[in-house]
Structure formats: structure tokens, C-alpha cells
């Protein structure tokens, strides 16, 4: 055990594979032999732009945060995990002592340590240490890829919880990328009675349809706002209770207010420009609540039970598989959406090594 091939982002357009020392777990940590790591839009964003808002890459950083692995060593205080356990890794944890952490809203902690958000290393590597309580043991029938997908799925769970999706909700989802799609399957499993999802790309809407969208709408870039609202209302036969923006374009942030019924809720998951022009008076005069979403907190358990119960199919999101040695090709595929890429999965160990037979 001395090979620790690791994908390190040195700067803009400078992603390298190199050997790193194998880390040693602290008392409350586990050492993980990594298995599957999905590429997220934010990983690509750091590669292309070197920053996301105030998070700036100032020193080399290991990339990757949508991950699963096998427990290889346990710290002396770890009770719930054993060597050989297959786990999903929740990539971010707070300081545990501030008001937010104590209240359970650790995603808002100022001292948050989050994989592959500068300056913290991610886990596209062969060996990685992580707090054991942020590792979730996978039941035997759940695959390692599904474990990795719990990360984006948790964003969908958090978004639907923030939107208070429930029995009979009518939900509009804007954007059918990985985040729009996980939000769709979560909203459906939480009891939404009608879900309409939009995108610029028909290919993504085709997947949305397969995953259970009631209606889909292709929007043309630059289409008239009033016209799009009309089309959406026609599909619902009225205005939706809740809109979840999973694109981050200014056009969809605006639509999430304009299309929602009075007294409803517009949830913003997509992150685009730091400042956006919104029809605020329209929102306040109709009491449309605007709610933000920042990652997730305490959502991994629900995401895992959705997958483990077989209620939802996240595997359909994976369109491409690569080995860790092919990391640059994997990023290229994700970045340019080659071959209709939705979720690109990188295998640190040969595919299916740790999957149910
Ligand atoms: P993605 O780029 O793969 O998907 C965005 C989709 O929106 C694309 O399919 C695109 O075609 C579509 N789109 C663009 N303009 C549109 C328009 N005018 N109308 C309808 N659809 C439109 O990205 P993703 O990985 O699915 O992530 C979605 C967004 O969520 C990103 O902005 C990302 O930064 C953000 N995000 C936020 C959080 C959070 O914690 N708030 C977490 C994860 C991702
Ligand atoms: Zn804290």
C-alpha cells in the first residue's frame, strides 16, 4: 500500500495526477480507500476559472467531492464503522461548536471544511481521511456509484425540503442538469402531484421524462419571458405552488418568481452571477417567498434511504465512466457535455470491484 495517485488542481487549466503520501486518520476519522468520484459542475468551474465567488484557488488543491469509498483504517474513537465497510462520504463538516452547528444548520458554519472548496483538499485520490460521522455505511445492495451520487441527491433533498414540497405539490423545476434531475426525482418521491421541468436542451428533458417528469418544456435562449410564463401555466393548468431554479441563469431566477402562484415559494439553487436583476416588487406584492439553498445539512440519511428503498433511480444520471488515470479526459467530457454527458463518474478502483455481484 504505497500508491496514492491523486488529482491535484494547480491552477486554471492545470489539473495533474501525482503521487501524494497516504494520510493517517485521527482518532475520530477513518482512512478510506476511494472507489467512485463523480465530477460536479463546481469541479469544472475551478478548473476553468480558478474560483467560485469568494472561494479562490491560491494553492494546489485535490479535486473531487461526490464520492464513496471503503474503510481501510479506523481511528481509536470510531465506533460505528469497521474496516471493509462501504461508505458514502458527506464532503463538508462544520466546526461543531458555533450556533449554526449546534442548531444543526452546519452548512451555514463560517468554519466549514468542504472537500475541493479552496483551501480544502477533495477526494479524487486513492486514500483519503475523513471524520467518521460524515461517512454513511451503504447497505449491501447499494452500489458505490449510487453512494457517490448521494452528494448531488442531497442537494435535491435539501432544495425540496426548503421548498416544503409535499403531497399534492405542483412543482416547476428550471434546468434539467444533474441538480434539476435529482430535484425532480426527490420532489416526486416527496409526493408532488405534478412536476414540469424546463431546459434549453431536449436531450436533458428526455432523461427528465424517463425519470418521471409529467411535462417538459424546451425554452429557447432569449425567449420572451411573458411567453414562457404562459407556456408554463398552460402546462400546469394554472401557476405552480413552488418553483425550484436549478440553472442559475438570470432568466430562470426571474422566472422562478414570475411563474410561481401568489403565496407560493421560489427556491434558488442555481448559482450564477453574484448580482442578478429580479422582479422583486412582483414577488413581494404577491407574497412569493424567495428561499436560498446552500448545499445540504442532515440530508444524507434521507438521500440514502431514497436510494436504498429503491424508490428512485439515480443511476440513470451517469452517462460516462472513466478510470482515475483518465481524469483529464473525464473532465473534458464533463466540461463540454461530450456525448450528451450528464454525470461523469471516475473510478479510483476498477469499476464494480466493490459492487454487489
Ligand atoms: P448544469 O449546468 O449541468 O445544468 C444547468 C441546466 O440549466 C443545463 O442543462 C442548462 O441547459 C439549463 N439552462 C440554462 N439556461 C436555462 C434557461 N434559461 N431555462 C431553462 N434551463 C436552462 O449544472 P448542475 O450541475 O445541474 O447545477 C445547476 C446549478 O446549481 C448550477 O448553477 C450550480 O452552480 C448550482 N448548484 C448549487 C448548489 C447550492 O448549494 N446552491 C449546489 C450544487 C449546484
Ligand atoms: Zn460551526
Short mmCIF file of C-alpha atoms and ligand atoms in Angstrom, two decimals:
data_model
loop_
_atom_site.label_atom_id
_atom_site.label_comp_id
_atom_site.label_asym_id
_atom_site.label_seq_id
_atom_site.Cartn_x
_atom_site.Cartn_y
_atom_site.Cartn_z
CA UNK A 1 0.00 0.00 0.00
CA UNK A 2 2.03 2.95 -1.25
CA UNK A 3 0.32 4.08 -4.46
CA UNK A 4 -1.69 7.21 -3.71
CA UNK A 5 -2.36 8.60 -7.17
CA UNK A 6 -4.18 11.91 -6.67
CA UNK A 7 -5.80 14.50 -8.98
CA UNK A 8 -4.49 17.91 -8.00
CA UNK A 9 -5.65 21.23 -9.41
CA UNK A 10 -2.64 23.55 -9.54
CA UNK A 11 -4.37 26.48 -11.26
CA UNK A 12 -6.57 27.41 -14.18
CA UNK A 13 -6.39 24.67 -16.85
CA UNK A 14 -3.71 22.90 -14.82
CA UNK A 15 -5.01 19.60 -13.42
CA UNK A 16 -2.31 17.00 -12.71
CA UNK A 17 -2.10 13.42 -11.48
CA UNK A 18 0.62 12.93 -8.92
CA UNK A 19 1.61 10.74 -6.00
CA UNK A 20 0.85 12.02 -2.51
CA UNK A 21 1.65 10.50 0.89
CA UNK A 22 -1.07 8.26 2.32
CA UNK A 23 -2.70 10.21 5.18
CA UNK A 24 -3.11 8.85 8.71
CA UNK A 25 -6.60 9.04 10.29
CA UNK A 26 -7.06 10.98 13.54
CA UNK A 27 -8.92 9.36 16.45
CA UNK A 28 -12.35 10.35 15.13
CA UNK A 29 -11.55 9.70 11.46
CA UNK A 30 -11.38 6.82 9.04
CA UNK A 31 -8.92 6.17 6.25
CA UNK A 32 -10.84 5.47 3.07
CA UNK A 33 -9.73 3.61 0.02
CA UNK A 34 -11.62 5.66 -2.53
CA UNK A 35 -13.89 3.94 -5.04
CA UNK A 36 -16.09 6.29 -7.11
CA UNK A 37 -15.93 10.07 -7.52
CA UNK A 38 -18.43 12.00 -9.68
CA UNK A 39 -17.48 15.22 -11.43
CA UNK A 40 -19.57 18.20 -10.33
CA UNK A 41 -20.07 21.49 -12.18
CA UNK A 42 -18.11 23.20 -9.42
CA UNK A 43 -15.04 20.99 -10.01
CA UNK A 44 -15.13 22.04 -13.66
CA UNK A 45 -15.65 25.67 -12.64
CA UNK A 46 -12.46 25.65 -10.52
CA UNK A 47 -10.55 24.09 -13.42
CA UNK A 48 -11.77 26.72 -15.87
CA UNK A 49 -11.97 29.83 -13.67
CA UNK A 50 -9.82 29.10 -10.60
CA UNK A 51 -12.52 30.48 -8.34
CA UNK A 52 -16.21 30.43 -7.43
CA UNK A 53 -17.22 33.75 -5.92
CA UNK A 54 -15.06 34.39 -2.87
CA UNK A 55 -13.57 30.89 -2.91
CA UNK A 56 -10.30 31.36 -4.77
CA UNK A 57 -7.74 28.67 -5.60
CA UNK A 58 -4.49 30.05 -4.15
CA UNK A 59 -2.55 26.81 -3.73
CA UNK A 60 -2.75 23.34 -5.28
CA UNK A 61 -5.94 21.54 -4.22
CA UNK A 62 -7.06 17.94 -4.61
CA UNK A 63 -10.25 17.98 -6.70
CA UNK A 64 -13.45 15.94 -6.22
CA UNK A 65 -16.20 15.74 -3.60
CA UNK A 66 -19.02 13.45 -4.85
CA UNK A 67 -17.56 10.27 -3.51
CA UNK A 68 -17.71 6.82 -1.95
CA UNK A 69 -15.01 4.58 -0.56
CA UNK A 70 -14.08 1.57 1.56
CA UNK A 71 -12.96 1.91 5.15
CA UNK A 72 -9.28 0.89 5.30
CA UNK A 73 -8.41 2.02 8.86
CA UNK A 74 -10.43 3.34 11.78
CA UNK A 75 -9.36 5.93 14.35
CA UNK A 76 -9.35 4.84 18.01
CA UNK A 77 -12.63 6.62 18.86
CA UNK A 78 -14.64 5.42 15.87
CA UNK A 79 -17.43 3.06 16.91
CA UNK A 80 -19.91 2.76 14.05
CA UNK A 81 -17.59 1.75 11.21
CA UNK A 82 -15.27 -1.17 10.59
CA UNK A 83 -12.55 -1.98 8.11
CA UNK A 84 -14.19 -3.08 4.86
CA UNK A 85 -17.37 -1.05 5.27
CA UNK A 86 -18.58 0.61 2.05
CA UNK A 87 -19.50 4.22 2.70
CA UNK A 88 -20.81 7.38 1.06
CA UNK A 89 -18.80 10.42 2.09
CA UNK A 90 -20.60 13.62 3.03
CA UNK A 91 -17.89 16.05 1.94
CA UNK A 92 -18.44 19.02 4.26
CA UNK A 93 -18.49 19.40 8.02
CA UNK A 94 -18.65 22.40 10.32
CA UNK A 95 -16.75 23.46 13.45
CA UNK A 96 -19.36 21.69 15.62
CA UNK A 97 -19.38 24.44 18.29
CA UNK A 98 -20.86 27.57 16.66
CA UNK A 99 -24.57 28.44 16.88
CA UNK A 100 -25.24 27.15 13.37
CA UNK A 101 -23.54 23.84 14.01
CA UNK A 102 -25.31 23.44 17.33
CA UNK A 103 -28.65 24.22 15.69
CA UNK A 104 -27.99 21.55 13.05
CA UNK A 105 -27.57 24.04 10.21
CA UNK A 106 -23.91 23.22 9.81
CA UNK A 107 -23.97 24.12 6.11
CA UNK A 108 -24.02 27.76 7.29
CA UNK A 109 -20.99 27.40 9.59
CA UNK A 110 -18.28 30.00 8.91
CA UNK A 111 -15.58 27.42 9.56
CA UNK A 112 -16.99 24.83 7.16
CA UNK A 113 -14.45 22.40 5.79
CA UNK A 114 -15.67 21.19 2.43
CA UNK A 115 -13.83 18.90 0.03
CA UNK A 116 -12.45 20.66 -3.04
CA UNK A 117 -13.56 24.12 -1.94
CA UNK A 118 -10.36 26.16 -1.51
CA UNK A 119 -8.29 25.84 0.58
CA UNK A 120 -9.51 22.31 1.43
CA UNK A 121 -8.48 19.18 -0.45
CA UNK A 122 -11.06 16.97 -2.13
CA UNK A 123 -11.05 13.21 -2.53
CA UNK A 124 -10.24 12.23 -6.10
CA UNK A 125 -7.34 10.20 -4.75
CA UNK A 126 -6.68 6.61 -3.75
CA UNK A 127 -6.53 7.24 0.01
CA UNK A 128 -8.36 9.90 1.94
CA UNK A 129 -9.12 10.59 5.62
CA UNK A 130 -12.47 11.97 6.79
CA UNK A 131 -14.46 12.33 10.04
CA UNK A 132 -16.18 9.01 10.57
CA UNK A 133 -19.54 10.58 11.45
CA UNK A 134 -19.71 12.09 7.96
CA UNK A 135 -19.36 8.65 6.38
CA UNK A 136 -22.60 6.71 5.78
CA UNK A 137 -22.48 2.95 5.57
CA UNK A 138 -24.11 1.65 2.40
CA UNK A 139 -26.42 -1.37 2.56
CA UNK A 140 -25.05 -4.35 0.61
CA UNK A 141 -27.36 -3.84 -2.38
CA UNK A 142 -26.44 -0.18 -2.97
CA UNK A 143 -23.62 0.41 -5.47
CA UNK A 144 -20.57 2.58 -4.89
CA UNK A 145 -21.69 4.85 -7.75
CA UNK A 146 -25.04 5.36 -6.02
CA UNK A 147 -23.07 6.18 -2.87
CA UNK A 148 -21.18 8.90 -4.74
CA UNK A 149 -24.45 10.23 -6.18
CA UNK A 150 -25.85 10.80 -2.68
CA UNK A 151 -23.94 14.10 -2.82
CA UNK A 152 -25.91 15.78 -5.62
CA UNK A 153 -29.03 13.92 -4.46
CA UNK A 154 -28.69 15.58 -1.05
CA UNK A 155 -28.80 18.96 -2.79
CA UNK A 156 -32.13 17.88 -4.31
CA UNK A 157 -33.41 16.69 -0.93
CA UNK A 158 -32.38 19.95 0.73
CA UNK A 159 -33.96 22.02 -2.06
CA UNK A 160 -37.27 20.14 -1.81
CA UNK A 161 -37.25 20.44 1.97
CA UNK A 162 -36.58 24.19 1.70
CA UNK A 163 -39.47 24.42 -0.79
CA UNK A 164 -41.64 22.33 1.56
CA UNK A 165 -42.64 20.01 -1.24
CA UNK A 166 -45.32 17.62 -0.04
CA UNK A 167 -48.39 15.63 -1.02
CA UNK A 168 -50.11 17.31 -3.93
CA UNK A 169 -47.48 19.99 -4.56
CA UNK A 170 -47.23 21.33 -8.08
CA UNK A 171 -43.57 21.96 -8.74
CA UNK A 172 -41.79 23.78 -11.53
CA UNK A 173 -38.11 22.95 -11.95
CA UNK A 174 -35.96 25.20 -14.13
CA UNK A 175 -32.92 23.43 -15.60
CA UNK A 176 -32.51 19.68 -16.15
CA UNK A 177 -28.81 19.25 -15.41
CA UNK A 178 -27.77 16.82 -12.65
CA UNK A 179 -29.18 19.12 -9.96
CA UNK A 180 -32.51 19.68 -11.74
CA UNK A 181 -32.83 15.92 -12.26
CA UNK A 182 -32.11 14.96 -8.64
CA UNK A 183 -34.58 17.64 -7.55
CA UNK A 184 -37.15 16.13 -9.88
CA UNK A 185 -36.81 12.60 -8.52
CA UNK A 186 -36.84 13.86 -4.95
CA UNK A 187 -39.92 16.06 -5.46
CA UNK A 188 -41.71 13.10 -6.98
CA UNK A 189 -40.85 10.83 -4.08
CA UNK A 190 -41.96 13.51 -1.61
CA UNK A 191 -45.44 13.44 -3.07
CA UNK A 192 -45.55 16.20 -5.69
CA UNK A 193 -48.56 15.57 -7.89
CA UNK A 194 -47.35 17.46 -10.91
CA UNK A 195 -43.84 18.37 -11.98
CA UNK A 196 -42.92 20.43 -15.02
CA UNK A 197 -39.23 20.81 -15.89
CA UNK A 198 -37.61 23.13 -18.42
CA UNK A 199 -34.24 23.25 -20.16
CA UNK A 200 -32.59 24.59 -23.29
CA UNK A 201 -31.63 21.05 -24.31
CA UNK A 202 -34.16 18.45 -25.45
CA UNK A 203 -31.69 15.62 -24.65
CA UNK A 204 -31.74 16.51 -20.95
CA UNK A 205 -35.52 16.77 -20.95
CA UNK A 206 -35.72 13.31 -22.48
CA UNK A 207 -33.92 11.99 -19.39
CA UNK A 208 -36.24 14.06 -17.17
CA UNK A 209 -39.22 12.43 -18.85
CA UNK A 210 -37.74 8.97 -18.22
CA UNK A 211 -37.25 9.92 -14.58
CA UNK A 212 -40.91 10.82 -14.17
CA UNK A 213 -41.43 14.47 -15.16
CA UNK A 214 -45.11 14.98 -16.00
CA UNK A 215 -44.36 17.62 -18.61
CA UNK A 216 -41.21 19.11 -20.11
CA UNK A 217 -40.66 22.41 -21.88
CA UNK A 218 -37.78 23.32 -24.18
CA UNK A 219 -37.03 27.00 -23.77
CA UNK A 220 -35.17 28.93 -26.43
CA UNK A 221 -32.33 31.11 -25.23
CA UNK A 222 -33.64 34.69 -25.28
CA UNK A 223 -37.32 33.62 -25.48
CA UNK A 224 -39.89 36.17 -24.29
CA UNK A 225 -40.40 35.93 -20.54
CA UNK A 226 -44.14 36.51 -20.74
CA UNK A 227 -44.44 33.83 -23.38
CA UNK A 228 -42.51 31.27 -21.29
CA UNK A 229 -44.66 32.03 -18.22
CA UNK A 230 -47.77 31.49 -20.36
CA UNK A 231 -46.47 28.16 -21.65
CA UNK A 232 -45.63 27.01 -18.12
CA UNK A 233 -49.07 27.99 -16.81
CA UNK A 234 -50.71 26.21 -19.71
CA UNK A 235 -48.84 23.01 -18.81
CA UNK A 236 -49.93 23.22 -15.17
CA UNK A 237 -53.41 24.50 -15.95
CA UNK A 238 -52.57 27.39 -13.59
CA UNK A 239 -49.49 28.54 -11.71
CA UNK A 240 -47.27 26.11 -9.74
CA UNK A 241 -47.06 26.33 -5.92
CA UNK A 242 -43.31 26.05 -5.93
CA UNK A 243 -40.54 26.78 -8.38
CA UNK A 244 -37.01 25.49 -7.90
CA UNK A 245 -34.37 27.18 -10.03
CA UNK A 246 -31.68 24.63 -10.83
CA UNK A 247 -30.00 26.55 -13.61
CA UNK A 248 -28.63 29.78 -12.16
CA UNK A 249 -29.22 31.79 -15.33
CA UNK A 250 -30.68 35.24 -14.74
CA UNK A 251 -33.62 34.27 -16.95
CA UNK A 252 -34.53 31.33 -14.70
CA UNK A 253 -34.01 33.24 -11.44
CA UNK A 254 -36.55 35.78 -12.76
CA UNK A 255 -38.94 33.08 -13.96
CA UNK A 256 -38.88 31.35 -10.62
CA UNK A 257 -40.64 34.40 -9.21
CA UNK A 258 -42.83 35.29 -12.19
CA UNK A 259 -44.17 31.78 -12.83
CA UNK A 260 -44.99 30.92 -9.20
CA UNK A 261 -48.51 31.38 -7.88
CA UNK A 262 -49.22 34.12 -5.34
CA UNK A 263 -48.36 32.93 -1.83
CA UNK A 264 -46.03 30.28 -3.27
CA UNK A 265 -42.32 29.75 -2.92
CA UNK A 266 -39.36 30.32 -5.23
CA UNK A 267 -36.28 28.34 -4.22
CA UNK A 268 -32.92 29.34 -5.68
CA UNK A 269 -30.43 26.51 -6.04
CA UNK A 270 -28.66 27.60 -9.23
CA UNK A 271 -25.75 29.94 -8.66
CA UNK A 272 -24.88 32.30 -11.45
CA UNK A 273 -23.66 35.89 -11.38
CA UNK A 274 -23.24 37.36 -7.87
CA UNK A 275 -25.73 40.11 -8.69
CA UNK A 276 -28.89 39.47 -10.65
CA UNK A 277 -31.82 41.68 -11.67
CA UNK A 278 -35.01 40.24 -10.13
CA UNK A 279 -38.68 41.35 -10.26
CA UNK A 280 -38.70 41.88 -6.52
CA UNK A 281 -41.84 44.00 -6.33
CA UNK A 282 -43.72 41.31 -8.19
CA UNK A 283 -42.56 38.81 -5.55
CA UNK A 284 -43.42 40.93 -2.55
CA UNK A 285 -46.75 42.18 -3.86
CA UNK A 286 -47.79 38.55 -4.39
CA UNK A 287 -46.10 37.21 -1.25
CA UNK A 288 -43.92 34.79 -3.17
CA UNK A 289 -41.26 33.66 -0.69
CA UNK A 290 -37.71 33.56 -2.04
CA UNK A 291 -35.52 30.96 -0.36
CA UNK A 292 -31.87 30.15 -0.87
CA UNK A 293 -30.22 26.75 -0.80
CA UNK A 294 -26.63 26.16 0.22
CA UNK A 295 -25.65 22.55 -0.31
CA UNK A 296 -27.41 20.48 2.40
CA UNK A 297 -27.38 19.62 6.07
CA UNK A 298 -28.65 16.42 7.65
CA UNK A 299 -29.92 15.35 4.23
CA UNK A 300 -27.61 12.39 3.53
CA UNK A 301 -29.69 9.91 5.58
CA UNK A 302 -32.85 10.72 3.62
CA UNK A 303 -30.97 10.61 0.32
CA UNK A 304 -29.58 7.20 1.26
CA UNK A 305 -32.96 5.80 2.24
CA UNK A 306 -34.50 7.02 -1.02
CA UNK A 307 -31.86 5.08 -2.93
CA UNK A 308 -31.75 2.05 -0.63
CA UNK A 309 -35.54 1.65 -0.69
CA UNK A 310 -35.43 1.51 -4.49
CA UNK A 311 -37.86 4.43 -4.65
CA UNK A 312 -35.71 6.34 -7.05
CA UNK A 313 -33.21 5.65 -9.76
CA UNK A 314 -30.15 7.88 -9.60
CA UNK A 315 -28.03 5.57 -11.74
CA UNK A 316 -29.71 6.94 -14.86
CA UNK A 317 -27.81 10.20 -14.33
CA UNK A 318 -24.46 8.52 -15.01
CA UNK A 319 -23.65 8.75 -18.70
CA UNK A 320 -19.87 8.19 -18.66
CA UNK A 321 -17.27 6.15 -16.79
CA UNK A 322 -13.51 6.76 -16.59
CA UNK A 323 -10.61 5.42 -14.52
CA UNK A 324 -8.66 7.81 -12.32
CA UNK A 325 -5.73 7.61 -14.78
CA UNK A 326 -8.12 9.13 -17.37
CA UNK A 327 -9.10 12.07 -15.16
CA UNK A 328 -8.25 14.73 -17.77
CA UNK A 329 -10.43 13.01 -20.38
CA UNK A 330 -13.20 12.72 -17.81
CA UNK A 331 -13.09 16.45 -17.09
CA UNK A 332 -13.04 17.23 -20.79
CA UNK A 333 -16.16 15.12 -21.30
CA UNK A 334 -17.99 16.71 -18.39
CA UNK A 335 -16.95 20.23 -19.27
CA UNK A 336 -18.08 20.13 -22.89
CA UNK A 337 -21.03 17.81 -22.33
CA UNK A 338 -19.47 15.42 -24.87
CA UNK A 339 -21.70 12.54 -25.90
CA UNK A 340 -24.65 14.07 -24.03
CA UNK A 341 -22.76 13.85 -20.73
CA UNK A 342 -24.84 14.38 -17.61
CA UNK A 343 -22.90 12.81 -14.74
CA UNK A 344 -19.36 11.64 -15.38
CA UNK A 345 -18.11 9.06 -12.86
CA UNK A 346 -14.42 8.45 -12.16
CA UNK A 347 -13.43 5.02 -10.83
CA UNK A 348 -10.48 5.06 -8.48
CA UNK A 349 -10.64 1.26 -8.26
CA UNK A 350 -11.64 -0.83 -11.28
CA UNK A 351 -15.40 -0.45 -11.86
CA UNK A 352 -17.55 -2.93 -9.87
CA UNK A 353 -14.69 -4.04 -7.57
CA UNK A 354 -16.84 -3.25 -4.54
CA UNK A 355 -20.33 -3.55 -6.01
CA UNK A 356 -22.95 -6.18 -5.23
CA UNK A 357 -22.46 -9.19 -7.51
P1 LIG B 1 -25.70 22.21 -15.30
O1 LIG B 1 -25.02 23.37 -15.93
O2 LIG B 1 -25.33 20.84 -15.72
O3 LIG B 1 -27.27 22.35 -15.50
C1 LIG B 1 -27.92 23.55 -15.70
C2 LIG B 1 -29.01 23.32 -16.74
O4 LIG B 1 -29.77 24.52 -16.88
C3 LIG B 1 -28.43 22.99 -18.13
O5 LIG B 1 -28.97 21.76 -18.58
C4 LIG B 1 -28.85 24.17 -18.98
O6 LIG B 1 -29.14 23.81 -20.31
C5 LIG B 1 -30.10 24.66 -18.24
N1 LIG B 1 -30.45 26.06 -18.53
C6 LIG B 1 -29.65 27.13 -18.78
N2 LIG B 1 -30.37 28.22 -19.04
C7 LIG B 1 -31.68 27.85 -18.97
C8 LIG B 1 -32.91 28.53 -19.15
N3 LIG B 1 -32.94 29.82 -19.47
N4 LIG B 1 -34.06 27.83 -18.99
C9 LIG B 1 -34.02 26.50 -18.66
N5 LIG B 1 -32.89 25.81 -18.47
C10 LIG B 1 -31.73 26.48 -18.63
O7 LIG B 1 -25.49 22.38 -13.73
P2 LIG B 1 -25.90 21.46 -12.47
O8 LIG B 1 -24.72 20.69 -12.05
O9 LIG B 1 -27.17 20.75 -12.74
O10 LIG B 1 -26.10 22.60 -11.39
C11 LIG B 1 -27.16 23.53 -11.56
C12 LIG B 1 -26.90 24.81 -10.80
O11 LIG B 1 -26.95 24.55 -9.41
C13 LIG B 1 -25.54 25.46 -11.06
O12 LIG B 1 -25.73 26.86 -11.12
C14 LIG B 1 -24.74 25.09 -9.84
O13 LIG B 1 -23.75 26.05 -9.56
C15 LIG B 1 -25.82 25.13 -8.79
N6 LIG B 1 -25.56 24.36 -7.56
C16 LIG B 1 -25.90 24.98 -6.42
C17 LIG B 1 -25.76 24.32 -5.23
C18 LIG B 1 -26.14 25.00 -3.96
O14 LIG B 1 -25.72 24.56 -2.91
N7 LIG B 1 -26.94 26.05 -4.04
C19 LIG B 1 -25.25 23.01 -5.20
C20 LIG B 1 -24.94 22.39 -6.41
C21 LIG B 1 -25.10 23.07 -7.59
ZN1 LIG B 2 -19.80 25.78 13.10
#
